[in-house]
CSV table of C-alpha atoms in Angstrom, one decimal:
chain,number,residue,atom,x,y,z
A,263,MET,CA,254.6,308.2,82.7
A,264,SER,CA,252.8,309.1,85.9
A,265,ALA,CA,253.3,312.3,87.7
A,266,PHE,CA,252.9,313.0,91.3
A,267,PHE,CA,251.7,316.3,92.7
A,268,VAL,CA,253.8,317.5,95.6
A,269,PRO,CA,252.1,320.3,97.5
A,270,ARG,CA,254.3,323.4,98.3
A,271,LEU,CA,254.6,323.8,102.0
A,272,ARG,CA,254.5,327.4,103.2
A,273,PRO,CA,256.4,328.2,106.3
A,274,ASP,CA,254.3,329.2,109.2
A,275,PRO,CA,255.4,332.7,110.2
A,276,ARG,CA,254.3,331.9,113.8
A,277,ALA,CA,257.0,329.3,114.0
A,278,PHE,CA,259.6,332.0,113.5
A,279,LEU,CA,258.0,334.2,116.2
A,280,ARG,CA,257.9,331.5,118.9
A,281,PRO,CA,261.6,331.9,119.9
A,282,VAL,CA,261.2,335.7,119.9
A,283,ARG,CA,258.1,335.4,122.1
A,284,LEU,CA,259.9,333.0,124.4
A,285,VAL,CA,262.9,335.3,124.8
A,286,ARG,CA,260.6,338.3,125.3
A,287,GLY,CA,258.7,336.4,127.9
A,288,GLU,CA,261.9,335.5,129.8
A,289,TYR,CA,262.9,339.2,129.9
A,290,ALA,CA,259.4,340.3,130.9
A,291,ARG,CA,259.5,337.9,133.9
A,292,ALA,CA,263.0,338.9,134.8
A,293,TYR,CA,262.2,342.7,135.0
A,294,SER,CA,258.6,342.4,136.3
A,295,GLY,CA,257.5,343.3,139.8
A,296,LEU,CA,260.2,345.9,140.6
A,297,PRO,CA,258.7,349.1,142.1
A,298,ARG,CA,259.0,352.4,140.3
A,299,ARG,CA,261.5,353.7,142.8
A,300,ALA,CA,263.9,350.9,142.0
A,301,TRP,CA,263.8,352.1,138.4
A,302,ILE,CA,264.6,355.6,139.5
A,303,LEU,CA,267.6,354.3,141.4
A,304,PHE,CA,268.6,352.5,138.2
A,305,ALA,CA,268.2,355.7,136.1
A,306,VAL,CA,270.4,357.7,138.5
A,307,ASN,CA,273.1,355.0,138.6
A,308,LEU,CA,273.1,354.8,134.8
A,309,VAL,CA,273.5,358.6,134.4
A,310,ASN,CA,276.3,358.7,137.0
A,311,ALA,CA,278.1,355.6,135.7
A,312,SER,CA,277.9,356.7,132.1
A,313,GLY,CA,279.8,359.9,133.1
A,314,ALA,CA,282.4,358.1,135.3
A,315,MET,CA,285.5,358.9,133.3
A,316,VAL,CA,288.2,360.4,135.4
A,317,PHE,CA,289.2,357.3,137.4
A,318,PHE,CA,290.0,355.3,134.3
A,319,PHE,CA,292.5,358.0,133.1
A,320,LEU,CA,293.7,359.3,136.5
A,321,SER,CA,297.1,357.6,136.4
A,322,LEU,CA,297.8,358.9,132.9
A,323,TYR,CA,296.6,362.4,134.0
A,324,LEU,CA,298.9,362.5,137.0
A,325,THR,CA,302.0,361.2,135.1
A,326,ARG,CA,301.6,362.9,131.7
A,327,GLU,CA,299.8,366.1,132.5
A,328,MET,CA,301.0,366.8,136.1
A,329,GLY,CA,304.5,365.3,135.6
A,330,LEU,CA,304.4,363.0,138.6
A,331,THR,CA,306.6,359.9,138.7
A,332,ALA,CA,304.9,356.5,138.5
A,333,ALA,CA,305.7,356.0,142.2
A,334,LYS,CA,304.1,359.4,143.2
A,335,ALA,CA,301.1,358.7,141.0
A,336,GLY,CA,300.7,355.3,142.8
A,337,GLN,CA,300.7,357.1,146.2
A,338,ALA,CA,298.1,359.4,145.0
A,339,LEU,CA,295.9,356.5,143.8
A,340,SER,CA,296.4,354.9,147.2
A,341,LEU,CA,295.1,358.1,148.8
A,342,TYR,CA,292.1,357.7,146.6
A,343,GLY,CA,291.6,354.2,147.9
A,344,PHE,CA,291.8,355.3,151.5
A,345,GLY,CA,289.2,358.0,150.7
A,346,SER,CA,286.9,355.3,149.3
A,347,LEU,CA,287.4,353.3,152.5
A,348,ALA,CA,286.4,356.2,154.6
A,349,GLY,CA,283.4,357.0,152.3
A,350,ALA,CA,282.1,353.4,152.6
A,351,PHE,CA,282.0,353.8,156.4
A,352,ALA,CA,280.6,357.3,156.3
A,353,GLY,CA,278.0,356.5,153.7
A,354,GLY,CA,276.6,353.6,155.7
A,355,TRP,CA,276.7,355.5,159.0
A,356,LEU,CA,275.0,358.6,157.6
A,357,SER,CA,272.4,356.6,155.8
A,358,ASP,CA,271.1,355.3,159.2
A,359,ARG,CA,271.0,358.9,160.6
A,360,MET,CA,270.2,361.2,157.7
A,361,GLY,CA,268.4,358.8,155.4
A,362,SER,CA,269.9,357.1,152.4
A,363,ILE,CA,268.2,359.4,149.9
A,364,ARG,CA,269.8,362.5,151.3
A,365,VAL,CA,273.2,360.8,151.4
A,366,GLN,CA,273.0,359.9,147.7
A,367,LYS,CA,272.0,363.5,146.7
A,368,MET,CA,274.8,364.9,148.8
A,369,SER,CA,277.3,362.4,147.4
A,370,LEU,CA,276.5,363.1,143.8
A,371,ALA,CA,276.4,366.9,144.2
A,372,VAL,CA,279.6,367.3,146.2
A,373,THR,CA,281.5,364.8,144.0
A,374,GLY,CA,280.5,366.7,140.9
A,375,VAL,CA,281.8,370.0,142.4
A,376,LEU,CA,285.0,368.4,143.5
A,377,LEU,CA,285.6,366.7,140.1
A,378,ILE,CA,285.3,370.1,138.4
A,379,ALA,CA,287.6,371.7,140.9
A,380,LEU,CA,290.2,368.9,140.6
A,381,GLY,CA,290.5,369.6,136.9
A,382,GLN,CA,291.4,373.2,137.6
A,383,VAL,CA,294.2,372.7,140.1
A,384,ARG,CA,297.8,372.5,138.9
A,385,SER,CA,299.7,371.7,142.0
A,386,VAL,CA,300.2,368.4,143.8
A,387,ALA,CA,299.5,370.1,147.1
A,388,GLY,CA,296.1,371.1,145.8
A,389,ILE,CA,295.3,367.8,144.0
A,390,LEU,CA,295.8,365.5,146.9
A,391,PRO,CA,293.2,366.9,149.3
A,392,LEU,CA,290.7,367.2,146.5
A,393,LEU,CA,291.4,363.7,145.4
A,394,PHE,CA,290.8,362.3,148.9
A,395,GLY,CA,287.6,364.4,149.3
A,396,MET,CA,286.3,363.3,145.9
A,397,ALA,CA,286.9,359.7,146.8
A,398,LEU,CA,285.3,360.2,150.2
A,399,PHE,CA,282.1,361.6,148.9
A,400,ALA,CA,282.0,359.2,145.9
A,401,GLY,CA,282.5,356.3,148.2
A,402,MET,CA,279.4,357.2,150.2
A,403,LEU,CA,277.1,356.5,147.2
A,404,TYR,CA,277.3,352.7,147.1
A,405,PRO,CA,276.2,351.9,150.7
A,406,ALA,CA,273.5,354.6,150.5
A,407,ASN,CA,272.2,353.4,147.2
A,408,ALA,CA,272.2,349.7,148.2
A,409,THR,CA,270.3,350.7,151.4
A,410,SER,CA,267.7,352.5,149.4
A,411,MET,CA,267.3,349.6,146.9
A,412,ALA,CA,266.8,347.2,149.8
A,413,MET,CA,264.2,349.4,151.4
A,414,VAL,CA,262.1,350.1,148.2
A,415,CYS,CA,262.1,346.4,147.1
A,416,PRO,CA,260.1,343.8,149.0
A,417,PRO,CA,262.4,341.0,150.4
A,418,ASP,CA,261.7,338.6,147.6
A,419,LEU,CA,262.7,341.2,145.0
A,420,GLN,CA,265.8,342.5,146.6
A,421,VAL,CA,268.2,340.3,144.6
A,422,LYS,CA,266.6,341.5,141.4
A,423,GLY,CA,266.9,345.1,142.6
A,424,PHE,CA,270.6,344.7,143.3
A,425,ALA,CA,271.1,343.1,140.0
A,426,LEU,CA,269.3,346.0,138.3
A,427,ASN,CA,271.8,348.4,139.9
A,428,ARG,CA,274.7,346.3,138.6
A,429,LEU,CA,273.1,346.4,135.1
A,430,ALA,CA,273.2,350.2,135.3
A,431,ASN,CA,276.8,350.2,136.5
A,432,ASN,CA,277.9,347.8,133.7
A,433,LEU,CA,276.0,349.7,131.0
A,434,GLY,CA,277.6,353.0,132.2
A,435,ALA,CA,281.0,351.4,132.4
A,436,THR,CA,280.8,350.7,128.6
A,437,ILE,CA,279.9,354.3,127.9
A,438,GLY,CA,282.1,356.3,130.3
A,439,PRO,CA,285.6,355.1,129.4
A,440,ALA,CA,284.9,355.3,125.6
A,441,VAL,CA,283.6,358.9,125.8
A,442,GLY,CA,286.4,359.7,128.3
A,443,GLY,CA,289.1,358.5,126.0
A,444,MET,CA,287.8,360.7,123.2
A,445,LEU,CA,287.7,363.7,125.5
A,446,ALA,CA,291.2,363.0,127.0
A,447,VAL,CA,292.7,363.0,123.5
A,448,ARG,CA,291.5,366.6,123.1
A,449,SER,CA,291.9,367.9,126.6
A,450,TYR,CA,292.0,366.4,130.1
A,451,GLY,CA,290.1,369.5,131.3
A,452,LEU,CA,287.1,368.4,129.3
A,453,LEU,CA,287.3,365.0,131.0
A,454,PHE,CA,286.9,366.6,134.5
A,455,TRP,CA,284.1,368.9,133.4
A,456,ALA,CA,282.2,366.1,131.7
A,457,ASP,CA,282.5,363.8,134.7
A,458,GLY,CA,281.6,366.5,137.2
A,459,LEU,CA,278.6,367.7,135.2
A,460,THR,CA,277.2,364.2,134.8
A,461,SER,CA,277.5,363.7,138.5
A,462,LEU,CA,275.6,367.0,139.1
A,463,ALA,CA,273.0,365.9,136.5
A,464,ALA,CA,272.5,362.6,138.3
A,465,ALA,CA,271.8,364.5,141.5
A,466,ALA,CA,269.3,366.7,139.7
A,467,VAL,CA,267.6,363.7,138.0
A,468,PHE,CA,267.5,362.0,141.4
A,469,ALA,CA,265.8,365.0,143.1
A,470,LEU,CA,263.2,365.5,140.3
A,471,LEU,CA,262.3,361.8,139.7
A,472,TRP,CA,262.2,360.9,143.4
A,473,LYS,CA,260.0,363.9,144.2
A,474,GLY,CA,257.7,363.0,141.4
A,475,ALA,CA,257.4,359.4,142.6
A,476,ARG,CA,256.7,360.5,146.1
A,477,ASP,CA,254.1,363.0,145.1
A,478,ALA,CA,252.4,360.4,142.9
A,479,LYS,CA,252.4,357.9,145.8
A,480,ASN,CA,251.0,360.5,148.1
A,481,GLY,CA,248.2,361.3,145.6
A,482,ARG,CA,247.3,357.7,145.3
A,483,ASP,CA,247.2,357.3,149.1
A,484,ALA,CA,245.0,360.3,149.4
A,485,ALA,CA,242.7,359.2,146.6
A,486,GLY,CA,242.5,355.7,148.1
A,487,GLY,CA,241.8,357.0,151.6
A,488,ALA,CA,239.0,359.3,150.3
A,489,GLY,CA,237.3,356.6,148.3
A,490,ALA,CA,237.6,353.7,150.7
A,491,GLY,CA,237.2,355.3,154.0
A,492,ALA,CA,238.9,354.1,157.2
A,493,GLY,CA,237.8,350.5,156.9
A,494,SER,CA,239.7,349.6,153.8
A,495,GLY,CA,243.4,350.3,154.5
A,496,ALA,CA,244.6,347.9,151.8
A,497,ALA,CA,242.7,349.7,149.1
A,498,ALA,CA,244.0,353.1,150.3
A,499,GLY,CA,247.5,352.2,149.0
A,500,ALA,CA,246.4,350.7,145.7
A,501,LYS,CA,248.3,351.5,142.6
A,502,PRO,CA,246.5,352.2,139.2
A,503,THR,CA,247.6,348.7,138.2
A,504,GLY,CA,245.5,347.2,140.9
A,505,ARG,CA,248.6,346.0,142.9
A,506,ALA,CA,248.8,347.0,146.5
A,507,GLU,CA,251.8,348.9,147.9
A,508,PRO,CA,254.2,346.5,149.6
A,509,ALA,CA,253.6,346.0,153.2
A,510,GLY,CA,255.7,348.4,155.4
A,511,SER,CA,256.1,351.0,152.6
A,512,GLU,CA,255.4,353.9,155.1
A,513,GLN,CA,258.1,352.5,157.4
A,514,ARG,CA,260.5,352.3,154.5
A,515,ASP,CA,259.8,355.9,153.5
A,516,ALA,CA,260.5,357.0,157.0
A,517,ALA,CA,263.8,355.1,157.1
A,518,LEU,CA,264.8,356.5,153.7
A,519,GLY,CA,264.3,360.0,155.0
A,520,GLU,CA,261.2,360.7,152.9
A,521,ALA,CA,258.7,361.2,155.7
A,522,GLY,CA,260.9,363.8,157.3
A,523,GLY,CA,262.6,361.1,159.4
A,524,ILE,CA,266.0,359.6,159.7
A,525,GLY,CA,265.2,356.1,160.9
A,526,ARG,CA,265.7,356.8,164.6
A,527,PRO,CA,264.0,358.8,167.3
A,528,GLU,CA,264.7,362.5,167.3
A,529,SER,CA,264.8,364.9,170.2
A,530,GLY,CA,262.6,367.6,171.4
A,531,GLU,CA,262.1,370.6,169.1
A,532,GLU,CA,263.3,368.9,165.9
A,533,GLU,CA,260.9,366.0,166.3
A,534,ALA,CA,258.0,368.4,167.0
A,535,THR,CA,258.9,370.5,164.0
A,536,ARG,CA,259.0,367.4,161.7
A,537,ALA,CA,255.8,366.0,163.1
A,538,GLY,CA,254.0,369.2,162.3
A,539,GLU,CA,255.0,368.9,158.7
A,540,MET,CA,253.9,365.3,158.3
A,541,THR,CA,250.7,363.8,157.2
A,542,GLY,CA,248.8,361.5,159.5
A,543,PRO,CA,250.3,358.1,158.4
A,544,ALA,CA,253.8,359.5,158.3
A,545,ARG,CA,253.4,361.1,161.8
A,546,ALA,CA,252.2,357.7,163.2
A,547,VAL,CA,255.2,356.0,161.7
A,548,ALA,CA,257.6,358.6,163.0
A,549,SER,CA,256.2,358.3,166.5
A,550,LYS,CA,256.8,354.5,166.5
A,551,ARG,CA,260.3,354.4,165.2
A,552,ALA,CA,262.5,351.8,166.8
A,553,PRO,CA,265.8,352.7,168.4
A,554,MET,CA,269.0,352.1,166.4
A,555,GLY,CA,269.5,348.4,165.8
A,556,ARG,CA,272.5,346.3,166.7
A,557,SER,CA,275.9,347.3,165.4
A,558,PRO,CA,277.3,345.1,162.6
A,559,TRP,CA,280.5,344.9,164.7
A,560,ARG,CA,278.5,342.8,167.2
A,561,ASP,CA,277.1,340.4,164.6
A,562,ALA,CA,279.8,337.6,164.6
A,563,PRO,CA,278.4,335.6,161.6
A,564,PHE,CA,278.2,338.8,159.5
A,565,LEU,CA,281.8,339.7,160.4
A,566,LEU,CA,283.0,336.2,159.4
A,567,MET,CA,281.1,336.5,156.2
A,568,GLN,CA,282.9,339.8,155.5
A,569,VAL,CA,286.2,338.1,156.0
A,570,ILE,CA,285.2,335.5,153.4
A,571,PHE,CA,284.0,338.2,151.1
A,572,PHE,CA,287.2,340.2,151.5
A,573,PHE,CA,289.2,337.2,150.2
A,574,TRP,CA,286.7,336.7,147.4
A,575,SER,CA,287.2,340.4,146.5
A,576,MET,CA,291.0,339.9,146.6
A,577,VAL,CA,290.6,337.2,144.0
A,578,PHE,CA,288.2,339.1,141.9
A,579,ILE,CA,290.3,342.2,141.8
A,580,GLN,CA,292.9,340.2,139.9
A,581,VAL,CA,290.8,340.4,136.8
A,582,LEU,CA,291.3,344.2,136.8
A,583,SER,CA,295.0,344.3,137.8
A,584,THR,CA,296.9,341.2,137.0
A,585,PHE,CA,294.7,339.8,134.1
A,586,PRO,CA,295.8,342.4,131.5
A,587,ILE,CA,299.5,341.9,132.3
A,588,TYR,CA,299.1,338.2,132.1
A,589,MET,CA,297.2,338.3,128.8
A,590,ARG,CA,299.9,340.6,127.3
A,591,ASN,CA,303.0,338.7,128.5
A,592,VAL,CA,301.8,335.1,128.6
A,593,TYR,CA,299.0,334.9,126.0
A,594,GLY,CA,300.8,337.4,123.7
A,595,LEU,CA,297.6,339.4,123.1
A,596,ALA,CA,297.9,343.0,122.0
A,597,GLU,CA,296.2,345.7,123.9
A,598,ASN,CA,293.3,345.9,121.5
A,599,ARG,CA,292.6,342.2,121.8
A,600,ILE,CA,292.8,342.4,125.6
A,601,GLY,CA,290.3,345.2,125.5
A,602,GLN,CA,288.0,343.0,123.5
A,603,LEU,CA,287.9,340.4,126.3
A,604,TYR,CA,286.3,342.6,128.8
A,605,PRO,CA,283.1,343.2,126.8
A,606,VAL,CA,282.5,339.4,127.0
A,607,ASN,CA,281.9,340.1,130.7
A,608,THR,CA,279.8,343.2,130.2
A,609,ILE,CA,277.6,341.6,127.5
A,610,LEU,CA,276.9,338.5,129.5
A,611,ILE,CA,275.9,340.6,132.5
A,612,VAL,CA,273.7,342.9,130.5
A,613,LEU,CA,271.9,340.1,128.7
A,614,LEU,CA,271.7,337.4,131.3
A,615,GLU,CA,272.0,338.6,134.9
A,616,MET,CA,268.4,339.6,135.4
A,617,ILE,CA,267.1,336.4,133.8
A,618,LEU,CA,269.6,334.4,135.9
A,619,MET,CA,268.4,336.1,139.1
A,620,GLU,CA,264.8,335.2,138.2
A,621,LYS,CA,265.6,331.6,137.5
A,622,ILE,CA,267.5,331.0,140.8
A,623,ARG,CA,264.9,332.6,143.1
A,624,LYS,CA,263.7,329.2,144.3
A,625,TYR,CA,267.1,328.1,145.5
A,626,PRO,CA,268.7,329.1,148.8
A,627,ARG,CA,270.9,332.2,148.4
A,628,THR,CA,273.8,330.7,150.4
A,629,ARG,CA,273.9,327.6,148.2
A,630,MET,CA,274.1,329.8,145.0
A,631,ILE,CA,276.8,331.9,146.6
A,632,ASN,CA,278.9,328.8,147.1
A,633,VAL,CA,278.4,327.9,143.5
A,634,SER,CA,279.6,331.4,142.5
A,635,PHE,CA,282.8,330.9,144.5
A,636,LEU,CA,283.5,327.7,142.6
A,637,LEU,CA,282.8,329.2,139.2
A,638,LEU,CA,285.1,332.2,139.9
A,639,GLY,CA,287.9,329.8,140.9
A,640,LEU,CA,287.3,327.5,137.9
A,641,GLY,CA,287.4,330.4,135.4
A,642,LEU,CA,290.6,331.8,136.8
A,643,GLY,CA,292.2,328.5,137.5
A,644,LEU,CA,291.8,327.4,133.8
A,645,MET,CA,293.8,330.4,132.5
A,646,PRO,CA,297.2,328.7,132.7
A,647,LEU,CA,295.9,325.6,130.9
A,648,GLY,CA,295.3,327.2,127.5
A,649,ARG,CA,296.3,330.0,125.1
A,650,GLY,CA,294.7,332.3,122.6
A,651,PHE,CA,292.0,334.8,122.4
A,652,TRP,CA,289.1,332.4,122.3
A,653,PHE,CA,290.3,330.3,125.3
A,654,GLY,CA,290.7,333.6,127.2
A,655,ALA,CA,287.2,334.5,126.3
A,656,LEU,CA,286.0,331.1,127.6
A,657,THR,CA,287.6,331.7,131.0
A,658,VAL,CA,286.1,335.2,131.1
A,659,ALA,CA,282.6,333.8,130.5
A,660,ILE,CA,283.1,331.2,133.3
A,661,TRP,CA,284.2,333.7,136.0
A,662,THR,CA,281.6,336.1,134.8
A,663,PHE,CA,278.8,333.7,135.8
A,664,GLY,CA,280.6,333.4,139.2
A,665,GLU,CA,280.4,337.2,139.4
A,666,MET,CA,276.8,337.4,138.4
A,667,LEU,CA,275.8,334.8,141.1
A,668,SER,CA,277.8,336.4,143.9
A,669,MET,CA,277.5,340.2,143.7
A,670,PRO,CA,273.7,340.6,144.0
A,671,LEU,CA,273.2,337.6,146.3
A,672,VAL,CA,275.9,338.6,148.8
A,673,THR,CA,274.4,342.1,148.9
A,674,ALA,CA,270.9,340.7,149.5
A,675,LEU,CA,272.3,338.4,152.2
A,676,VAL,CA,273.8,341.4,153.9
A,677,SER,CA,270.5,343.3,153.7
A,678,GLN,CA,268.7,340.2,155.1
A,679,ARG,CA,270.7,340.4,158.3
A,680,ALA,CA,269.9,344.1,158.9
A,681,ASP,CA,266.7,346.1,159.5
A,682,ASP,CA,265.7,349.6,158.5
A,683,SER,CA,267.5,351.1,161.5
A,684,ASN,CA,270.9,349.7,160.8
A,685,ARG,CA,271.0,348.7,157.1
A,686,GLY,CA,273.2,351.6,156.1
A,687,ARG,CA,275.9,350.5,158.5
A,688,TYR,CA,275.7,346.9,157.2
A,689,MET,CA,276.0,348.0,153.6
A,690,GLY,CA,278.8,350.3,154.5
A,691,MET,CA,280.8,347.4,156.1
A,692,ASN,CA,280.1,345.3,152.9
A,693,SER,CA,281.4,348.2,150.7
A,694,PHE,CA,284.4,348.6,153.1
A,695,SER,CA,285.5,344.9,152.5
A,696,PHE,CA,285.6,345.4,148.8
A,697,SER,CA,287.3,348.8,149.0
A,698,LEU,CA,290.0,347.3,151.3
A,699,ALA,CA,290.5,344.5,148.8
A,700,PHE,CA,290.8,347.1,146.0
A,701,ILE,CA,293.8,348.5,147.9
A,702,ALA,CA,295.5,345.2,148.9
A,703,GLY,CA,294.6,342.9,146.0
A,704,PRO,CA,296.6,344.4,143.2
A,705,ALA,CA,299.8,344.5,145.3
A,706,ALA,CA,299.3,340.9,146.5
A,707,GLY,CA,298.6,339.6,143.0
A,708,LEU,CA,301.5,341.3,141.4
A,709,ALA,CA,303.8,340.2,144.2
A,710,ILE,CA,302.9,336.5,143.5
A,711,TYR,CA,303.3,337.2,139.8
A,712,ASP,CA,306.9,338.4,140.3
A,713,GLY,CA,307.8,336.0,143.1
A,714,LEU,CA,306.3,332.7,142.1
A,715,GLY,CA,305.5,333.2,138.4
A,716,PRO,CA,302.6,334.3,136.3
A,717,ASP,CA,300.7,331.0,136.4
A,718,ALA,CA,300.9,330.8,140.2
A,719,VAL,CA,298.6,333.8,140.5
A,720,TRP,CA,295.6,331.9,139.0
A,721,PHE,CA,296.4,328.6,140.9
A,722,VAL,CA,296.4,330.6,144.1
A,723,CYS,CA,293.1,332.3,143.1
A,724,ALA,CA,291.5,328.9,142.4
A,725,ALA,CA,292.8,327.4,145.7
A,726,THR,CA,291.5,330.5,147.6
A,727,CYS,CA,288.0,330.0,146.1
A,728,VAL,CA,288.0,326.4,147.2
A,729,VAL,CA,289.0,327.4,150.8
A,730,ILE,CA,286.3,330.2,151.0
A,731,THR,CA,283.7,327.8,149.6
A,732,ILE,CA,284.4,325.3,152.5
A,733,ALA,CA,284.5,328.2,155.0
A,734,PHE,CA,281.2,329.6,153.8
A,735,SER,CA,279.6,326.2,153.8
A,736,ALA,CA,280.5,325.9,157.5
A,737,LEU,CA,279.1,329.4,158.2
A,738,ARG,CA,275.8,328.8,156.5
A,739,PRO,CA,273.9,327.4,159.6
A,740,ALA,CA,275.0,330.5,161.6
A,741,LEU,CA,273.9,332.8,158.8
A,742,ALA,CA,270.5,331.2,158.8
A,743,LYS,CA,269.9,332.5,162.3
A,744,ARG,CA,269.4,336.3,162.4
């Protein structure tokens, strides 16, 4: 009897590490290249979003703690919506005049104080003006923050910068409501204190980190200038990593309000005072500031794009307003199962959005926005065609990819049409479109739900997405011309 020797094959440990290295490489590429200030904006957004609790429980607070009827509470929430609308305009307008950094610090600090005050008031007459004021100052944050992100990131990295902000907001949205729910069970007063204090903490973190980044940059500029002399301007702005500062960084600092400027010429005594406090490069930039750019109200392609984005937002808002009711009444899912569908959206955004933005950089933004419209319509239009938790999760995954492709790309497209002198107003208009849809969308969706039936909502959403895809395709040539 013959025997055969079969050698024992040992698994190569490197084979198991290859997929890990591949994934790690994808994430490294997705997050690489972003300037330090973009990460500061991310950190501030994360702190602020993690403490955003009051809004999620505001209707319960007004009805259960304050004794308002559902109708009165709805009117109060509408007042909040109008405050957000006003804040979107004000935040953009002030960013072009005060500097977007100052607007963000003011927004966070004042919102924190008003949140704490709102929790101490026990009369409707006191709550309503505080609620409007809180919404007004909170609404200023987004256009100012988007303006800052656009200015600190080079043009080819702006989409990734806006996606980074969305990552912070989505991570915070998973923390804030969970912590807020635990606090609300004990005391609604704790809810207002926690939300207000985290807003103030975000303002403090912003001030400290931004000052540190500015001081470090000034130190590098000074060191580079001393070592290289007047003949090597590129080296003067070099970072320790060997990468040069993006071109135009001094101009962006001036528009952000960091060089003592506000992005437009100043008059007389104030300009002389600021110029005396500036270093040479900053003073040169300030002296050459361009006048305020064109108003977004005179940019016809931009206004048409905002109409399209308004209808997109009307559709998207349904996933926050009509979706839970539909899942409860039509799919028969209990509240806890409905609550488990939303993390599908959050997890996909956190894990994949930055990688997705890196992968699509070579494609035209407007083409990808068109794809996003179709994916949103497909995900929502499929909902009446199936039942059950897993089919619902599939539809959420589909429209989430539509959301990931649209939100940062639309914001980048808006930024592309502006310059440093009017970017705040453009971002404010963009924020205004979404805020207006936030007011009108739930009412429109639920009216269709009651009048035409639950399934009709999603068929109308799918049809709307097809229409705006066609409209945006027709608008693309005009958007290509600035």
